[in-house]
XYZ file of C-alpha atoms in Angstrom:
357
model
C 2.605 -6.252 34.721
C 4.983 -6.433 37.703
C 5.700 -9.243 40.494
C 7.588 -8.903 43.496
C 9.846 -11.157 45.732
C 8.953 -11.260 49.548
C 11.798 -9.592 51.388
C 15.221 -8.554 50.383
C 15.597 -7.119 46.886
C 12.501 -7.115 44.609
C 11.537 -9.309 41.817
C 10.357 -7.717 38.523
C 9.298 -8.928 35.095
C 7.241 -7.262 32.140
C 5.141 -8.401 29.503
C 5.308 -7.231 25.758
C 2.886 -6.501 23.187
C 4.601 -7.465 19.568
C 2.223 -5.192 17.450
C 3.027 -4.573 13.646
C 1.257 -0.971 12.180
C 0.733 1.222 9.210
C -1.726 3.444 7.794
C -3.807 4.006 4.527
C -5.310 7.081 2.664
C -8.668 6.463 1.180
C -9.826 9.180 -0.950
C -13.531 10.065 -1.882
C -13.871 11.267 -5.436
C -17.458 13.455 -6.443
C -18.340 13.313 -2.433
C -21.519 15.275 -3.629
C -22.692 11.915 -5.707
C -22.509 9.835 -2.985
C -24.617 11.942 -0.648
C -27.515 10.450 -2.943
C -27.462 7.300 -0.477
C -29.433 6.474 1.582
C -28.745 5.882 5.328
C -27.545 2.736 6.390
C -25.919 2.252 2.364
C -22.158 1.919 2.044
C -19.417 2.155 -1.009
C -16.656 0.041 0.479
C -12.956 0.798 -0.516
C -10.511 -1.853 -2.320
C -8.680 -4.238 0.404
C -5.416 -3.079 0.970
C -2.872 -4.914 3.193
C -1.273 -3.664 6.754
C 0.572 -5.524 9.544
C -0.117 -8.816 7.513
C -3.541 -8.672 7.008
C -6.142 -7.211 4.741
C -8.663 -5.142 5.500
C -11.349 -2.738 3.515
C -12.998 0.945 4.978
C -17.000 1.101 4.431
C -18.073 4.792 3.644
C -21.714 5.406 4.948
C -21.584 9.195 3.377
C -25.265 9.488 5.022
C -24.677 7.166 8.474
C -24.627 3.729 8.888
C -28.333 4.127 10.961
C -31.362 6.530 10.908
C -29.611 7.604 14.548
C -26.653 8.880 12.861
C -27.899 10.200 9.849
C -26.643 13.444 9.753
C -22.871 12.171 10.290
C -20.762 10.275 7.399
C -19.406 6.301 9.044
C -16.652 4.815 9.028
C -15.883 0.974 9.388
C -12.669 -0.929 9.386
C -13.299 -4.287 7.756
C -11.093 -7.218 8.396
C -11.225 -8.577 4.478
C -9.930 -12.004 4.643
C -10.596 -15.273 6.286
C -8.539 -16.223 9.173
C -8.040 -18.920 11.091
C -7.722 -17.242 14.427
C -8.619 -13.946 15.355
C -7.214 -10.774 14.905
C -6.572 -8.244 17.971
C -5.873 -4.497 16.301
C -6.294 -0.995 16.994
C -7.498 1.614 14.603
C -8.846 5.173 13.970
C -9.548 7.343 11.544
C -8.866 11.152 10.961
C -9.190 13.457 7.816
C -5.853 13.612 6.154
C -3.735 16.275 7.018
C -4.717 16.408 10.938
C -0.987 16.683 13.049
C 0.619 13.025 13.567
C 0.834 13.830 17.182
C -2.607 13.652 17.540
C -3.400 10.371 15.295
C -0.781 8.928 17.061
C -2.547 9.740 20.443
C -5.910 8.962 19.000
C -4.843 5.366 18.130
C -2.756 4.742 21.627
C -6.194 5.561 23.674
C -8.282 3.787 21.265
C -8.977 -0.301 22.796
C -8.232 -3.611 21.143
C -10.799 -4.929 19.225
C -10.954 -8.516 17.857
C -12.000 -9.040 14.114
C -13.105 -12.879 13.671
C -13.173 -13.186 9.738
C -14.112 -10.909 7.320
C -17.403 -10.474 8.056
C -16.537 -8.906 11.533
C -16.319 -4.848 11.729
C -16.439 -2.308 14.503
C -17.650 0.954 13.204
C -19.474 2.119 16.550
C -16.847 4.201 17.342
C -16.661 5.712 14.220
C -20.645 6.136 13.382
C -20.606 9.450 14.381
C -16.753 10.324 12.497
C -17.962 13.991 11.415
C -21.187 15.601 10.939
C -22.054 15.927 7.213
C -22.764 19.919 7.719
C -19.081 20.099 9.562
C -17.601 18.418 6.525
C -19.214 20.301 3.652
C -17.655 23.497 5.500
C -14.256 21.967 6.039
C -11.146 23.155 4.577
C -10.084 19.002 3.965
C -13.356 19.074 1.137
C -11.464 20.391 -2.037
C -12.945 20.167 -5.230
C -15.230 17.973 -4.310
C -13.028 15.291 -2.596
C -11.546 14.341 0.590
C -9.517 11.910 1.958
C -9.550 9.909 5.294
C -6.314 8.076 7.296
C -7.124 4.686 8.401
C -4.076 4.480 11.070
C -3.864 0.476 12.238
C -2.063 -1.529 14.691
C -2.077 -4.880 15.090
C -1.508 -6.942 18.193
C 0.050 -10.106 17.215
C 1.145 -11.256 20.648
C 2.361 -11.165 24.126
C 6.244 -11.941 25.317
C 7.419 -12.215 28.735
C 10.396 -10.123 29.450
C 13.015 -11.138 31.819
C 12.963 -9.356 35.178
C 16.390 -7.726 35.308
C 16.449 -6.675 31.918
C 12.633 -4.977 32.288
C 13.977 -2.987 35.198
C 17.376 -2.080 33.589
C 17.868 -2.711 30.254
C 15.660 -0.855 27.206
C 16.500 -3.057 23.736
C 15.577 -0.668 20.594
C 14.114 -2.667 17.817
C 16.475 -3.988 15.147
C 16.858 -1.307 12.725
C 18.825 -3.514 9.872
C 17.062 -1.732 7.273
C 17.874 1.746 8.559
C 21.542 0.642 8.098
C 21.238 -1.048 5.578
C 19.632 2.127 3.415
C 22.136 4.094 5.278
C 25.198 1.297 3.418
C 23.723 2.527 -0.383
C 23.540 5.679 0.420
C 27.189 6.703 1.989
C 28.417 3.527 -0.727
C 30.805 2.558 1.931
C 32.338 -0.704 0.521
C 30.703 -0.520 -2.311
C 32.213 -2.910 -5.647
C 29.670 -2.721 -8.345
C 28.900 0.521 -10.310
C 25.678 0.871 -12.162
C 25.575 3.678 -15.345
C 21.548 4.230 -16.005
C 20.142 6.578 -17.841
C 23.068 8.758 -18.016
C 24.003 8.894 -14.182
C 26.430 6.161 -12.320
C 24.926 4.251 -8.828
C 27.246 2.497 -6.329
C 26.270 -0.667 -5.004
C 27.626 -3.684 -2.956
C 27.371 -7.456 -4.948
C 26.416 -9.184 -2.120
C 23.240 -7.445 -1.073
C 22.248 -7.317 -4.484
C 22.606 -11.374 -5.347
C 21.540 -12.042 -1.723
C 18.388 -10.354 -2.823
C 17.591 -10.797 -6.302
C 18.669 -13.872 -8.066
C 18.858 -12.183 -11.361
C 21.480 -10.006 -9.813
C 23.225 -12.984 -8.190
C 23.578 -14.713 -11.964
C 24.123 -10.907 -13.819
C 26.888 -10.420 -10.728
C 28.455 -13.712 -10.251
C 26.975 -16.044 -12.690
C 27.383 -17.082 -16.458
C 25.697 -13.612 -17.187
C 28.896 -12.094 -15.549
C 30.996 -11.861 -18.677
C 31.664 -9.119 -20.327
C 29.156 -7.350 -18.129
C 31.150 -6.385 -15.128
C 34.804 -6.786 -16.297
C 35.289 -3.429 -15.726
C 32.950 -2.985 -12.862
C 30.535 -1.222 -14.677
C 27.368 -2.437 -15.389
C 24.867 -0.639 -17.743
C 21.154 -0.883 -17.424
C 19.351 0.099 -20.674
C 15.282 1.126 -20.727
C 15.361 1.883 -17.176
C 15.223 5.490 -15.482
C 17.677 6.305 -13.177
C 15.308 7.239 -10.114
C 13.214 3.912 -11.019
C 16.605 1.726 -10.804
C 17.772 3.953 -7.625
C 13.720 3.174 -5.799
C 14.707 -0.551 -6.723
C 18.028 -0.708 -4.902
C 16.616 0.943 -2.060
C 13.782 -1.487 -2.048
C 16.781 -4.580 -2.603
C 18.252 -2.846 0.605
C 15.489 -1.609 3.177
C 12.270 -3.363 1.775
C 10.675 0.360 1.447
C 9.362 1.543 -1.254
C 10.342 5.316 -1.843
C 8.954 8.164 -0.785
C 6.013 9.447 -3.474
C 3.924 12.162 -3.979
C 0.591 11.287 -4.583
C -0.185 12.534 -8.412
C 3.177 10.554 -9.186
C 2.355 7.172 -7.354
C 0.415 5.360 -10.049
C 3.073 6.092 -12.815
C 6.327 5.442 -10.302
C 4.404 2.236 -9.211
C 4.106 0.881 -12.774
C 8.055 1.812 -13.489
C 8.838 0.172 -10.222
C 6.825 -2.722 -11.230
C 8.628 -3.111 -14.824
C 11.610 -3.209 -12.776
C 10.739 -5.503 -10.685
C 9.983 -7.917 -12.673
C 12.901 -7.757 -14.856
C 15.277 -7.967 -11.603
C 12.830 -10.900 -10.105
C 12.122 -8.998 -7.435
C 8.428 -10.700 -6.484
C 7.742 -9.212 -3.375
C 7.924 -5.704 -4.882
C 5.868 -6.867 -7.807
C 3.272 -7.764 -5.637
C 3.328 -4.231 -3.848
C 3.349 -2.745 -7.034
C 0.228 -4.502 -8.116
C -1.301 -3.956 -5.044
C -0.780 -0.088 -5.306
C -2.041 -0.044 -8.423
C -5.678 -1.611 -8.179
C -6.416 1.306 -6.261
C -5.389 3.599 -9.432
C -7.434 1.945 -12.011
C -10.363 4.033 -13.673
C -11.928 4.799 -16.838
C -8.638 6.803 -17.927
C -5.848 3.775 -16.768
C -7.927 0.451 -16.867
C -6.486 -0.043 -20.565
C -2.826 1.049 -19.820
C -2.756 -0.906 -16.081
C -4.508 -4.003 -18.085
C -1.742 -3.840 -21.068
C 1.070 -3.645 -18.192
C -0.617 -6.748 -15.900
C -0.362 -8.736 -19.405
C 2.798 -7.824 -20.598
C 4.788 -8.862 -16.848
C 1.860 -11.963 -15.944
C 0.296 -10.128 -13.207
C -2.560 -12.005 -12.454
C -4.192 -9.774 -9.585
C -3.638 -6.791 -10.625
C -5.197 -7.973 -14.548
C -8.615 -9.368 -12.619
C -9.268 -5.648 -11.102
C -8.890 -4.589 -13.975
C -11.215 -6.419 -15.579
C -13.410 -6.294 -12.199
C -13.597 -2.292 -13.098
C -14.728 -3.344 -16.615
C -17.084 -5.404 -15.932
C -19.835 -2.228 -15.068
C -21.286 -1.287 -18.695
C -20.779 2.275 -17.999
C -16.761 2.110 -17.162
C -16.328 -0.438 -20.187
C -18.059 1.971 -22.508
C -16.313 5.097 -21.519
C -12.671 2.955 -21.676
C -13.714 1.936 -25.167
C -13.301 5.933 -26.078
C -10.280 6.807 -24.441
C -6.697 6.458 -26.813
C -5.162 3.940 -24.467
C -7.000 1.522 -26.135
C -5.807 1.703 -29.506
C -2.333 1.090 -27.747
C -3.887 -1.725 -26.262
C -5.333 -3.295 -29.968
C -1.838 -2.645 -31.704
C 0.000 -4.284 -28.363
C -1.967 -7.261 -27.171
C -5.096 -7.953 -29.769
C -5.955 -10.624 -27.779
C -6.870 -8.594 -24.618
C -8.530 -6.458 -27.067
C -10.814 -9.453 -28.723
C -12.086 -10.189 -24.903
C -12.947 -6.395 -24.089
C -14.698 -6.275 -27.459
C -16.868 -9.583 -26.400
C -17.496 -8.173 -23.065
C -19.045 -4.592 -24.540
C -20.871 -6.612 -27.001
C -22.432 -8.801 -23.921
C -23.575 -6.190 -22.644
């Protein structure tokens, strides 16, 4: 939006969007099982968090009505109560599609307002590919796919002043682009880590600034005899787990990760964590790793959400056992003898739930 001043030179000015965005993979496991539903029935995802909210995806594998029912729907579902309303954008493609185009997709898509969680707009996305189209798709592997929810929310407006809209362009603060950029040329750096073998560079201040186990380790009673020499060593701790927690202490990222390696990275990462106080990481750690928990990890991811008092992350797991047929088939697998040797209570309350039922 532009204004102009009568006569003489012209006025200008420029409004803003401040939008926050991110995307999220969902993944649909034995895709012929869930063609057995009928139309207008949906399996909805676990919530997951982007641009400060949470949200859920519905999966309609047969259409969300009779007039779509030869396509699989999508819905985006705002999955938390708010107190004013959320303005986003989304869309969905199957994974592996060029970012050029998802990127495109979601600038052309409109602004849509989500009012609590009850609110969804799937009309858009009733029709996101024909069933037939699918099954013959390269993206259907071994009986699975996976969709990219792409997301950005609009959480306001700013005015812009005139001169600087015509002249001036002001990137975004990139402090944690330099920041990660500091760790890894170690410019400065006055604190040498030896883990697992290898030695990691760091700088005392970001570290204490960040972590106040760090700040009493580094310049606390816990300093002595610890870095005298400026070395400190980290026992029972990998060194690309302690090297994904410094770059988390410096950009707030989490590190790159391939997919078949998240759930086990993410349960490192959250040991760490909470040994280092890190809370905010904790929290993304537990997050990630609801969406990992099945019949084959429910008893390891419970045993870990015990051990380091993760609350959350313990009640999905014991959300997942609360269906008969996952608790039975968890009962058989050998991470719960760990879990009886380790933490008999946990194993007294899964025994009283299987007997319930």
């Amino acid at each position: 939006m532009a204004s102009s001043g009568v006569g003489g030179k012209p006025s200008r000015s420029a409004i803003v969007a401040d939008t926050a965005s991110g995307h999220h993979f969902l993944t649909i496991h034995g895709y012929s099982c869930t063609k057995n539903l009928p139309t207008g029935e949906k399996i909805s995802s676990r919530p997951f968090t982007v641009g400060g909210h949470r949200w859920r995806i519905d999966y309609y594998p047969n259409g969300s009505s009779s007039a779509v029912a030869d396509y699989v729907s999508l819905s985006l579902i705002l999955d938390e109560d708010v107190a004013a309303a959320v303005k986003a954008k989304h869309c969905f493609c199957l994974s592996g599609e060029a970012e050029k185009i998802q990127a495109a997709r979601l600038t052309s898509s409109s602004v849509v307002t989500f009012s609590s969680r009850r609110s969804c707009f799937y009309n858009w996305y009733s029709t996101f590919i024909r069933r037939e189209d699918l099954q013959k798709s390269k993206n259907l592997q071994n009986d699975s796919f996976t969709v990219r929810c792409d997301i950005l929310v609009v959480h306001g407006y700013r005015a812009q002043d005139a001169a600087a809209a015509a002249f001036v362009s002001v990137p975004p603060c990139d402090l944690r682009g330099d920041l990660g950029k500091l760790l890894e040329a170690e410019k400065g750096a006055d604190v040498v880590f030896e883990v697992g073998g290898e030695t990691i560079a760091a700088h005392r201040c970001v570290l204490a600034a960040r972590s106040s186990v760090f700040a009493a380790e580094l310049f606390g009673p816990m300093k002595e005899g610890k870095v005298e020499s400026g070395i400190v060593r980290v026992e029972d701790m990998e060194a690309e787990v302690f090297k994904a927690l410094l770059r988390f202490v410096y950009t707030g990222l989490l590190p790159e990760m391939r997919k078949e390696e998240e759930d086990v990275t993410c349960q490192h990462l959250l040991v760490a964590a909470d040994r280092y106080g890190m809370d905010r990481l904790k929290l993304i750690c537990e997050e990630k790793l609801c969406e990992y928990i099945d019949v084959s990890t429910a008893a390891t991811i419970l045993l870990l959400a015990e051990q380091h008092h993760c609350e959350g992350l313990k009640k999905a797991c014991f959300d997942f056992l609360a269906a008969p047929t996952n608790l039975r088939a968890t009962v058989a697998t050998d991470g719960l003898q760990h879990l009886s040797v380790s933490c008999p209570s946990l194993m007294v309350k899964l025994m009283a739930m299987s007997l319930g039922h």
